[in-house]
Amino acid sequence: MPKFAANLSMLFTEVEFTERFALARSAGFRGVEYLFPYPYDKARLAGLLEDNGLTQALFNLPPGDWEAGERGIACLPDRVEEFRAGVELALEYAHALGCKQLNCLAGVRPPSVSEEAAWRTLETNVGYAAEKLAAEGITLCLEAINSRVDMPGFVLDTSGKVLALIEAIDADNVRLQYDLYHMQIMEGDLIRSMECLLPWIGHIQFADNPGRHEPGTGEINFSNVFAAIDRLGYKGWVSAEYRPSGHTEASLTWLRG
Ligand SMILES: O=C(O)[C@@H](O)C(=O)CO
Ligand SMILES: [Mg+2]
């Protein structure tokens, strides 16, 4: 059975954020992740992890103005200073939470920025962040997010693009965040692609497709996918990042089975 984590930005939203940690633990999770810790006090979050015997599996670098629709700033040439300040802030939280992996959202390229300029900026920013994180023993994940349904224009929308970036950066602590939901939409052939990509995968997330709900609501055969993850010898976190179709507790049959 893979090492499952709960994404608290999507699961247990029936209760207020700080109450979700205890529910995740009671449901059987040993790890949690969520989009951003920044609105909360570091010590409070660390206390919630400790009180509930949970590991912080991952969180994202600051994404720019999320509410306004920004989905990362790493590819934006006029936001490099803000990106660097975000790396510092994320590291402060990572220390406090004992978190060993951070995800860098590449962002959506505005029409005013050329593909080449966006890519160059992404390379510079990811290289910078990788070096800062390496000094602290932290891995930098790069998630490939589908640009067809959820994030049109997202710069890193295929595993191939993430791999090209990893190759260009050439640092041991940069890894692919393989989200089965996004990869099913963009590429399919999930088990075989995980087999090929395994050496570069640092973190896995999942939801069924279409709908981004729990396993069993769509087209992905999760029994086979989870068995393959075990068979491949992947030892990292596998995080439930889906919107429950009903109550969260009722959506967890995949965890019990
Ligand atoms: O897949 C996703 O949407 C997330 O992993 C994320 O971090 C950005 O929304
Ligand atoms: Mg994801």
Short mmCIF file of C-alpha atoms and ligand atoms in Angstrom, two decimals:
data_model
loop_
_atom_site.label_atom_id
_atom_site.label_comp_id
_atom_site.label_asym_id
_atom_site.label_seq_id
_atom_site.Cartn_x
_atom_site.Cartn_y
_atom_site.Cartn_z
CA MET A 1 0.00 0.00 0.00
CA PRO A 2 1.48 3.42 -0.94
CA LYS A 3 2.23 6.02 1.73
CA PHE A 4 -0.91 8.16 1.44
CA ALA A 5 -1.18 11.83 2.42
CA ALA A 6 -4.29 14.02 2.54
CA ASN A 7 -4.47 17.33 0.72
CA LEU A 8 -6.17 19.59 3.27
CA SER A 9 -7.01 22.26 0.69
CA MET A 10 -9.41 19.78 -0.90
CA LEU A 11 -10.26 17.12 1.72
CA PHE A 12 -12.16 17.70 4.96
CA THR A 13 -13.36 21.13 3.84
CA GLU A 14 -16.55 20.45 5.83
CA VAL A 15 -14.62 21.93 8.77
CA GLU A 16 -12.38 24.95 9.28
CA PHE A 17 -8.77 24.51 8.06
CA THR A 18 -7.08 23.97 11.43
CA GLU A 19 -9.60 21.26 12.33
CA ARG A 20 -8.78 19.22 9.22
CA PHE A 21 -5.50 17.87 10.67
CA ALA A 22 -7.24 15.82 13.35
CA LEU A 23 -9.79 14.48 10.85
CA ALA A 24 -7.00 13.43 8.49
CA ARG A 25 -5.26 11.54 11.28
CA SER A 26 -8.45 9.81 12.43
CA ALA A 27 -9.13 8.76 8.86
CA GLY A 28 -5.73 6.98 8.82
CA PHE A 29 -3.44 9.44 7.06
CA ARG A 30 0.09 9.95 8.37
CA GLY A 31 0.94 12.86 6.08
CA VAL A 32 -0.74 16.04 4.93
CA GLU A 33 -0.18 18.70 2.31
CA TYR A 34 -2.07 21.83 1.37
CA LEU A 35 -1.60 24.62 -1.14
CA PHE A 36 -0.17 27.36 1.10
CA PRO A 37 0.72 27.65 4.79
CA TYR A 38 1.38 31.40 4.61
CA PRO A 39 -1.90 32.77 6.03
CA TYR A 40 -1.24 30.79 9.23
CA ASP A 41 1.22 31.13 12.05
CA LYS A 42 4.15 28.70 11.61
CA ALA A 43 4.22 27.60 15.24
CA ARG A 44 0.47 26.93 15.21
CA LEU A 45 0.79 24.73 12.12
CA ALA A 46 3.80 22.91 13.61
CA GLY A 47 1.73 22.27 16.74
CA LEU A 48 -1.14 20.84 14.70
CA LEU A 49 1.25 18.46 12.94
CA GLU A 50 2.84 17.37 16.19
CA ASP A 51 -0.40 17.01 18.16
CA ASN A 52 -1.81 14.77 15.43
CA GLY A 53 1.35 12.79 14.65
CA LEU A 54 1.39 14.05 11.05
CA THR A 55 4.19 14.76 8.59
CA GLN A 56 4.04 17.81 6.35
CA ALA A 57 4.59 16.13 2.98
CA LEU A 58 4.70 19.24 0.77
CA PHE A 59 3.40 22.76 0.16
CA ASN A 60 3.79 25.29 -2.65
CA LEU A 61 6.06 28.29 -2.98
CA PRO A 62 4.06 31.56 -2.88
CA PRO A 63 2.09 31.71 -6.18
CA GLY A 64 1.57 35.47 -6.65
CA ASP A 65 -2.01 36.69 -6.34
CA TRP A 66 -3.91 33.39 -6.20
CA GLU A 67 -7.29 35.04 -5.61
CA ALA A 68 -6.78 37.13 -8.75
CA GLY A 69 -6.11 33.96 -10.74
CA GLU A 70 -2.30 33.83 -10.70
CA ARG A 71 -0.96 30.27 -10.65
CA GLY A 72 2.71 30.81 -9.89
CA ILE A 73 5.16 33.53 -10.89
CA ALA A 74 8.25 31.48 -11.73
CA CYS A 75 7.94 32.18 -15.48
CA LEU A 76 7.29 35.93 -15.17
CA PRO A 77 10.34 38.10 -16.03
CA ASP A 78 9.12 41.13 -14.07
CA ARG A 79 8.51 39.16 -10.84
CA VAL A 80 11.94 37.67 -10.16
CA GLU A 81 12.51 39.62 -6.94
CA GLU A 82 9.11 38.57 -5.62
CA PHE A 83 9.91 34.96 -6.56
CA ARG A 84 13.16 35.10 -4.58
CA ALA A 85 11.45 36.61 -1.55
CA GLY A 86 8.90 33.79 -1.81
CA VAL A 87 11.66 31.19 -1.68
CA GLU A 88 12.91 32.72 1.59
CA LEU A 89 9.43 32.74 3.09
CA ALA A 90 8.78 29.15 2.01
CA LEU A 91 12.06 28.05 3.58
CA GLU A 92 11.10 29.65 6.89
CA TYR A 93 7.86 27.66 6.88
CA ALA A 94 9.60 24.48 5.70
CA HIS A 95 11.98 24.68 8.68
CA ALA A 96 9.18 25.25 11.14
CA LEU A 97 7.09 22.40 9.69
CA GLY A 98 9.96 19.96 9.07
CA CYS A 99 8.88 19.83 5.43
CA LYS A 100 11.34 18.24 2.99
CA GLN A 101 9.65 19.03 -0.33
CA LEU A 102 8.35 22.27 -1.85
CA ASN A 103 6.44 22.61 -5.11
CA CYS A 104 7.19 25.44 -7.52
CA LEU A 105 4.21 26.48 -9.65
CA ALA A 106 5.55 27.63 -13.02
CA GLY A 107 2.68 29.99 -13.77
CA VAL A 108 0.63 31.05 -16.78
CA ARG A 109 2.46 32.93 -19.54
CA PRO A 110 0.80 36.26 -20.34
CA PRO A 111 0.56 37.18 -24.05
CA SER A 112 3.02 40.05 -23.47
CA VAL A 113 5.80 37.56 -22.53
CA SER A 114 7.39 35.45 -25.27
CA GLU A 115 7.71 31.69 -24.84
CA GLU A 116 11.45 32.08 -24.87
CA ALA A 117 11.48 34.78 -22.18
CA ALA A 118 9.12 32.75 -19.99
CA TRP A 119 11.29 29.64 -20.30
CA ARG A 120 14.51 31.56 -19.62
CA THR A 121 12.98 33.13 -16.51
CA LEU A 122 11.71 29.75 -15.34
CA GLU A 123 15.17 28.24 -15.73
CA THR A 124 16.78 31.08 -13.80
CA ASN A 125 14.22 30.98 -11.00
CA VAL A 126 14.18 27.20 -10.66
CA GLY A 127 17.99 27.15 -10.64
CA TYR A 128 18.01 29.79 -7.90
CA ALA A 129 15.41 28.01 -5.78
CA ALA A 130 17.09 24.62 -6.26
CA GLU A 131 20.37 25.96 -4.92
CA LYS A 132 18.73 27.62 -1.90
CA LEU A 133 16.75 24.47 -1.09
CA ALA A 134 19.71 22.13 -1.62
CA ALA A 135 21.61 23.97 1.11
CA GLU A 136 18.78 22.95 3.49
CA GLY A 137 18.37 19.37 2.25
CA ILE A 138 15.00 20.16 0.65
CA THR A 139 13.72 18.92 -2.73
CA LEU A 140 12.15 21.28 -5.24
CA CYS A 141 9.23 19.71 -7.09
CA LEU A 142 7.92 20.91 -10.44
CA GLU A 143 4.34 19.92 -11.16
CA ALA A 144 3.03 19.34 -14.67
CA ILE A 145 -0.52 20.76 -14.62
CA ASN A 146 -3.06 20.23 -17.38
CA SER A 147 -3.63 23.24 -19.62
CA ARG A 148 -6.79 21.83 -21.20
CA VAL A 149 -9.31 21.87 -18.33
CA ASP A 150 -7.93 23.53 -15.21
CA MET A 151 -5.13 25.93 -16.09
CA PRO A 152 -5.11 27.12 -19.70
CA GLY A 153 -1.72 28.62 -20.54
CA PHE A 154 0.13 26.91 -17.68
CA VAL A 155 3.74 26.80 -18.81
CA LEU A 156 4.69 23.32 -17.54
CA ASP A 157 1.82 21.22 -18.82
CA THR A 158 3.57 17.98 -19.78
CA SER A 159 6.01 15.65 -18.07
CA GLY A 160 8.34 16.19 -21.06
CA LYS A 161 8.58 19.92 -20.35
CA VAL A 162 9.31 19.28 -16.67
CA LEU A 163 11.99 16.77 -17.62
CA ALA A 164 13.57 19.24 -20.04
CA LEU A 165 13.73 21.78 -17.22
CA ILE A 166 15.17 19.24 -14.78
CA GLU A 167 17.82 18.36 -17.34
CA ALA A 168 18.67 22.04 -17.92
CA ILE A 169 18.97 22.76 -14.19
CA ASP A 170 21.01 19.62 -13.54
CA ALA A 171 20.61 19.60 -9.74
CA ASP A 172 20.01 16.47 -7.66
CA ASN A 173 17.20 18.05 -5.65
CA VAL A 174 14.83 18.97 -8.52
CA ARG A 175 12.06 16.45 -9.15
CA LEU A 176 8.84 15.95 -11.08
CA GLN A 177 5.54 16.21 -9.19
CA TYR A 178 3.44 13.60 -10.96
CA ASP A 179 -0.26 14.34 -10.52
CA LEU A 180 -2.20 11.41 -12.00
CA TYR A 181 -5.24 13.61 -12.66
CA HIS A 182 -3.33 16.14 -14.77
CA MET A 183 -1.31 13.43 -16.48
CA GLN A 184 -4.43 11.46 -17.41
CA ILE A 185 -5.82 14.56 -19.12
CA MET A 186 -2.60 15.48 -20.94
CA GLU A 187 -0.88 12.16 -21.60
CA GLY A 188 -2.65 9.02 -20.36
CA ASP A 189 -0.73 5.72 -20.34
CA LEU A 190 -0.26 6.33 -16.62
CA ILE A 191 1.37 3.13 -15.43
CA ARG A 192 3.86 2.93 -18.26
CA SER A 193 4.77 6.59 -17.97
CA MET A 194 5.32 6.28 -14.21
CA GLU A 195 7.61 3.32 -14.95
CA CYS A 196 9.67 5.49 -17.33
CA LEU A 197 9.62 8.62 -15.19
CA LEU A 198 10.22 6.95 -11.83
CA PRO A 199 13.82 8.17 -11.35
CA TRP A 200 12.61 11.79 -11.63
CA ILE A 201 9.39 11.54 -9.63
CA GLY A 202 9.60 13.22 -6.21
CA HIS A 203 5.93 13.41 -5.31
CA ILE A 204 2.66 11.85 -6.54
CA GLN A 205 -0.88 13.23 -6.28
CA PHE A 206 -4.16 11.79 -7.52
CA ALA A 207 -7.79 12.36 -8.38
CA ASP A 208 -10.04 10.54 -10.80
CA ASN A 209 -10.93 11.98 -14.20
CA PRO A 210 -13.20 13.53 -15.35
CA GLY A 211 -14.42 15.62 -12.42
CA ARG A 212 -11.36 15.55 -10.16
CA HIS A 213 -13.25 13.52 -7.58
CA GLU A 214 -12.26 10.44 -5.52
CA PRO A 215 -11.08 7.16 -7.04
CA GLY A 216 -13.96 5.18 -8.48
CA THR A 217 -15.83 8.18 -9.89
CA GLY A 218 -14.07 8.23 -13.25
CA GLU A 219 -11.97 6.35 -15.74
CA ILE A 220 -8.71 5.62 -13.85
CA ASN A 221 -8.20 2.08 -12.48
CA PHE A 222 -6.78 3.04 -9.10
CA SER A 223 -6.33 -0.51 -7.78
CA ASN A 224 -3.96 -1.14 -10.66
CA VAL A 225 -2.28 2.26 -10.39
CA PHE A 226 -1.64 1.93 -6.63
CA ALA A 227 -0.36 -1.63 -7.12
CA ALA A 228 1.99 -0.35 -9.82
CA ILE A 229 3.31 2.40 -7.54
CA ASP A 230 4.15 -0.28 -4.96
CA ARG A 231 5.61 -2.62 -7.56
CA LEU A 232 7.87 0.14 -8.90
CA GLY A 233 9.30 0.61 -5.42
CA TYR A 234 8.30 4.29 -5.16
CA LYS A 235 8.76 5.28 -1.53
CA GLY A 236 7.53 8.90 -1.52
CA TRP A 237 4.14 10.36 -0.59
CA VAL A 238 1.04 9.69 -2.67
CA SER A 239 -1.35 12.48 -1.91
CA ALA A 240 -5.13 12.49 -2.26
CA GLU A 241 -5.76 15.80 -4.04
CA TYR A 242 -9.37 15.51 -5.12
CA ARG A 243 -12.68 17.25 -4.48
CA PRO A 244 -14.88 14.71 -2.74
CA SER A 245 -18.11 14.14 -4.66
CA GLY A 246 -19.98 14.13 -1.32
CA HIS A 247 -18.79 14.11 2.29
CA THR A 248 -15.03 13.53 2.63
CA GLU A 249 -15.46 10.53 4.97
CA ALA A 250 -17.75 8.85 2.44
CA SER A 251 -15.17 9.41 -0.31
CA LEU A 252 -12.44 7.41 1.45
CA THR A 253 -13.48 3.89 0.43
CA TRP A 254 -10.30 3.66 -1.70
CA LEU A 255 -8.24 4.08 1.51
CA ARG A 256 -10.03 1.32 3.37
CA GLY A 257 -9.96 -1.13 0.48
O1 LIG B 1 -2.73 19.93 -8.96
C1 LIG B 1 -2.87 21.02 -8.41
O2 LIG B 1 -3.74 21.81 -8.74
C2 LIG B 1 -1.99 21.32 -7.21
O3 LIG B 1 -1.10 20.30 -6.98
C3 LIG B 1 -1.36 22.63 -7.05
O4 LIG B 1 -0.47 22.71 -6.26
C4 LIG B 1 -1.75 23.85 -7.77
O5 LIG B 1 -3.08 24.08 -7.83
MG MG B 2 -1.54 18.52 -8.07
#
